[in-house]
Coordinates of C-alpha atoms and ligand atoms in Angstrom, one line a residue:
M1 CA -22.5 8.1 -2.8
Q2 CA -19.1 7.4 -4.4
P3 CA -18.7 3.7 -5.3
C4 CA -15.9 1.8 -3.6
P5 CA -12.6 3.0 -5.1
L6 CA -11.1 -0.5 -4.7
C7 CA -13.8 -2.9 -6.0
G8 CA -16.4 -0.6 -7.5
A9 CA -19.3 -1.8 -5.4
D10 CA -22.1 0.6 -4.4
G11 CA -24.0 0.7 -1.1
A12 CA -21.2 1.9 1.2
S13 CA -22.3 2.7 4.7
L14 CA -21.0 5.4 7.0
F15 CA -18.3 3.8 9.1
H16 CA -17.1 6.7 11.2
E17 CA -17.0 10.5 11.3
D18 CA -14.5 12.7 13.0
K19 CA -13.9 16.4 13.1
R20 CA -12.2 16.5 9.8
R21 CA -13.5 13.7 7.6
C22 CA -16.0 10.9 7.2
Y23 CA -15.1 7.3 6.5
L24 CA -17.2 4.8 4.4
R25 CA -17.1 1.1 4.5
C26 CA -17.6 -1.1 1.4
P27 CA -20.2 -3.9 1.8
Q28 CA -18.3 -6.1 -0.7
C29 CA -14.5 -5.8 0.1
A30 CA -14.7 -4.2 3.5
L31 CA -12.4 -1.3 2.5
V32 CA -12.8 1.7 4.7
Y33 CA -12.2 4.8 2.7
V34 CA -12.3 8.6 2.8
P35 CA -14.6 10.1 0.1
A36 CA -12.7 12.1 -2.5
V37 CA -14.1 15.4 -1.4
Y38 CA -11.8 15.2 1.7
H39 CA -8.6 14.3 -0.1
L40 CA -5.8 16.8 -0.1
A41 CA -4.9 18.5 -3.4
P42 CA -1.8 16.9 -5.0
D43 CA 0.5 19.9 -4.2
R44 CA -0.5 19.8 -0.5
E45 CA -0.2 16.0 -0.5
K46 CA 3.3 16.2 -1.9
A47 CA 4.2 19.0 0.7
R48 CA 3.3 16.5 3.4
Y49 CA 5.5 13.7 1.9
D50 CA 8.4 16.2 1.5
L51 CA 8.5 16.3 5.3
H52 CA 9.0 12.5 5.6
R53 CA 12.6 11.8 6.5
N54 CA 13.1 8.4 5.0
D55 CA 16.8 8.1 5.3
P56 CA 18.4 5.0 3.8
A57 CA 21.1 5.1 6.5
D58 CA 18.6 5.1 9.4
P59 CA 18.7 1.7 11.1
A60 CA 15.2 2.2 12.6
Y61 CA 13.7 2.8 9.2
R62 CA 15.6 -0.2 7.8
A63 CA 14.3 -2.4 10.6
F64 CA 10.8 -1.2 9.9
L65 CA 11.1 -2.1 6.2
R66 CA 12.4 -5.5 7.1
R67 CA 8.9 -6.4 8.2
L68 CA 8.0 -6.5 4.6
M69 CA 11.4 -7.4 3.0
D70 CA 12.2 -10.5 5.1
P71 CA 9.0 -12.5 4.4
L72 CA 9.1 -11.4 0.8
V73 CA 12.7 -12.3 0.2
A74 CA 12.0 -15.7 1.8
R75 CA 9.6 -16.4 -1.0
L76 CA 11.8 -15.2 -3.9
P77 CA 14.1 -17.3 -6.2
P78 CA 17.7 -16.0 -6.3
G79 CA 18.2 -12.9 -8.5
A80 CA 14.4 -12.2 -8.8
Y81 CA 13.8 -8.8 -10.4
G82 CA 11.4 -6.4 -8.7
L83 CA 9.7 -3.0 -8.5
D84 CA 9.3 -0.9 -5.5
Y85 CA 6.0 0.9 -6.1
G86 CA 5.7 4.1 -4.1
S87 CA 9.4 4.4 -3.3
G88 CA 9.0 7.8 -1.6
P89 CA 11.4 10.7 -1.1
G90 CA 14.3 8.6 0.1
P91 CA 14.2 5.2 -1.7
T92 CA 15.4 2.6 0.9
L93 CA 13.6 -0.7 0.4
S94 CA 14.9 -0.9 -3.2
R95 CA 18.5 -0.4 -1.9
M96 CA 18.0 -3.1 0.8
L97 CA 16.7 -5.5 -1.7
E98 CA 19.6 -4.8 -4.0
E99 CA 22.0 -5.5 -1.1
R100 CA 20.3 -8.9 -0.7
G101 CA 20.8 -9.6 -4.4
Y102 CA 17.5 -8.6 -5.9
P103 CA 17.7 -5.8 -8.5
T104 CA 14.8 -3.5 -7.9
A105 CA 13.5 -0.6 -10.0
I106 CA 11.5 2.2 -8.4
Y107 CA 8.3 4.0 -9.2
D108 CA 6.7 6.8 -7.3
A109 CA 3.9 9.1 -8.6
F110 CA 5.7 12.1 -7.0
Y111 CA 9.4 11.3 -6.6
A112 CA 10.2 8.8 -9.4
P113 CA 7.4 9.3 -12.0
D114 CA 9.3 7.6 -14.9
T115 CA 6.5 5.5 -16.3
S116 CA 8.8 3.5 -18.5
V117 CA 9.3 1.1 -15.5
L118 CA 5.6 0.4 -15.7
A119 CA 5.9 -1.1 -19.2
R120 CA 8.0 -4.1 -17.9
H121 CA 7.2 -7.3 -16.1
Y122 CA 8.6 -8.2 -12.7
D123 CA 9.2 -11.3 -10.5
F124 CA 7.9 -9.2 -7.6
L125 CA 6.4 -5.9 -6.6
A126 CA 6.8 -4.3 -3.2
C127 CA 4.6 -1.6 -2.0
S128 CA 5.4 -0.2 1.5
E129 CA 3.2 2.3 3.3
T130 CA 1.7 3.5 0.1
M131 CA -1.6 1.7 -0.4
E132 CA -3.2 3.8 2.3
H133 CA -2.5 6.9 0.3
F134 CA -4.1 5.7 -3.0
A135 CA -7.1 7.7 -4.1
R136 CA -7.9 5.1 -6.7
P137 CA -6.7 1.8 -5.2
G138 CA -8.6 -0.3 -7.7
R139 CA -6.7 1.2 -10.6
E140 CA -3.4 0.7 -8.7
W141 CA -4.2 -2.9 -7.9
H142 CA -4.9 -3.7 -11.5
R143 CA -1.6 -2.1 -12.4
F144 CA 0.1 -4.4 -9.9
L145 CA -1.5 -7.5 -11.4
A146 CA -0.3 -6.4 -14.9
L147 CA 3.3 -5.7 -13.6
V148 CA 3.9 -9.0 -12.0
R149 CA 4.4 -12.2 -14.0
P150 CA 2.3 -15.3 -13.2
G151 CA 3.9 -17.0 -10.3
G152 CA 5.4 -13.8 -9.0
W153 CA 4.8 -12.0 -5.7
I154 CA 3.1 -8.8 -4.6
G155 CA 4.2 -7.7 -1.2
I156 CA 2.2 -5.0 0.5
M157 CA 2.8 -3.3 3.8
T158 CA 0.0 -1.1 5.3
Q159 CA -1.3 -1.1 8.8
F160 CA -4.3 -3.5 8.8
L161 CA -7.6 -2.3 10.1
E162 CA -8.3 -4.9 12.8
M163 CA -11.8 -5.8 13.8
D164 CA -11.3 -4.9 17.4
V165 CA -9.5 -1.5 16.9
D166 CA -11.1 1.6 18.4
F167 CA -11.3 3.5 15.1
S168 CA -12.0 6.8 16.8
S169 CA -8.6 6.8 18.5
W170 CA -6.7 4.9 15.8
Y171 CA -3.5 6.9 15.0
Y172 CA -3.4 5.6 11.4
K173 CA -6.5 7.4 10.4
N174 CA -5.3 10.8 11.7
D175 CA -2.8 11.3 8.9
D176 CA -4.9 13.2 6.4
T177 CA -2.9 11.7 3.5
H178 CA -4.2 8.3 4.6
V179 CA -7.5 7.7 2.6
A180 CA -7.9 3.9 2.4
F181 CA -7.8 1.3 5.2
Y182 CA -7.5 -2.4 4.4
S183 CA -8.4 -5.4 6.6
R184 CA -7.4 -9.0 6.0
A185 CA -10.9 -9.4 4.7
T186 CA -10.2 -6.8 2.0
F187 CA -7.0 -8.6 0.9
R188 CA -8.8 -12.0 0.9
F189 CA -11.5 -10.5 -1.3
L190 CA -8.9 -9.4 -3.8
A191 CA -7.1 -12.7 -3.7
R192 CA -10.3 -14.7 -4.3
R193 CA -11.6 -12.4 -7.0
D194 CA -8.4 -12.3 -9.0
G195 CA -7.2 -15.9 -8.4
L196 CA -4.2 -15.2 -6.1
T197 CA -3.1 -16.7 -2.8
V198 CA -2.5 -14.5 0.1
D199 CA -0.4 -14.9 3.2
F200 CA -0.3 -12.5 6.1
E201 CA 2.7 -11.6 8.3
G202 CA 1.9 -9.7 11.6
N203 CA -0.7 -7.0 11.3
S204 CA 0.7 -5.0 8.4
V205 CA 2.1 -7.3 5.7
A206 CA 0.2 -9.2 2.9
L207 CA 2.0 -11.4 0.4
F208 CA 0.1 -12.3 -2.7
R209 CA 1.2 -15.0 -5.2
R210 CA 0.0 -14.2 -8.7
Ligands
ZN301 ZN1 -15.0 -2.5 -2.2
ZN302 ZN1 1.3 6.3 5.1

């Protein structure tokens, strides 16, 4: 069985199976993940993202992104410099942060693949609705740690897998580009292992201090 793509532990157990895929749960970090054999090929994955209408002018989309932006901004010193990792087909969070006075670079494996931005260090990194799409979240997480200076912030938004959710009918798993599901326990594990603090906002935002 494939080791956990986030923490590398072996011994995952079958968590759930539906018509299309199966889902494993890591015994160490509690990540629930879809084995690689079920992942979409990159061209099909991108075709799905091309359908996303992430319009920077859409007030509903902006309101959604404020769930991450507001608690993140509340923790930042004036003029902090950031990176929006997974900025998507219509970069919006970076614009909103810039409007608030925080210059923000963008990176996206499909839409903004200029890796020169990954050679810098940032006061903060924001990652909105992207973690659940990572095939290799452990690699991405280590990248986050390397990108953010000590004392800086990593703000993540992804729908938490709650203990009491009925997974079989959970909408979030039914998007076949979603392959990794995190609970608060998963984020606490990462914080403990890597010496960060973590705060939670609602049921979708985690804020780590490096
Ligand atoms: Zn794990
Ligand atoms: Zn998503």
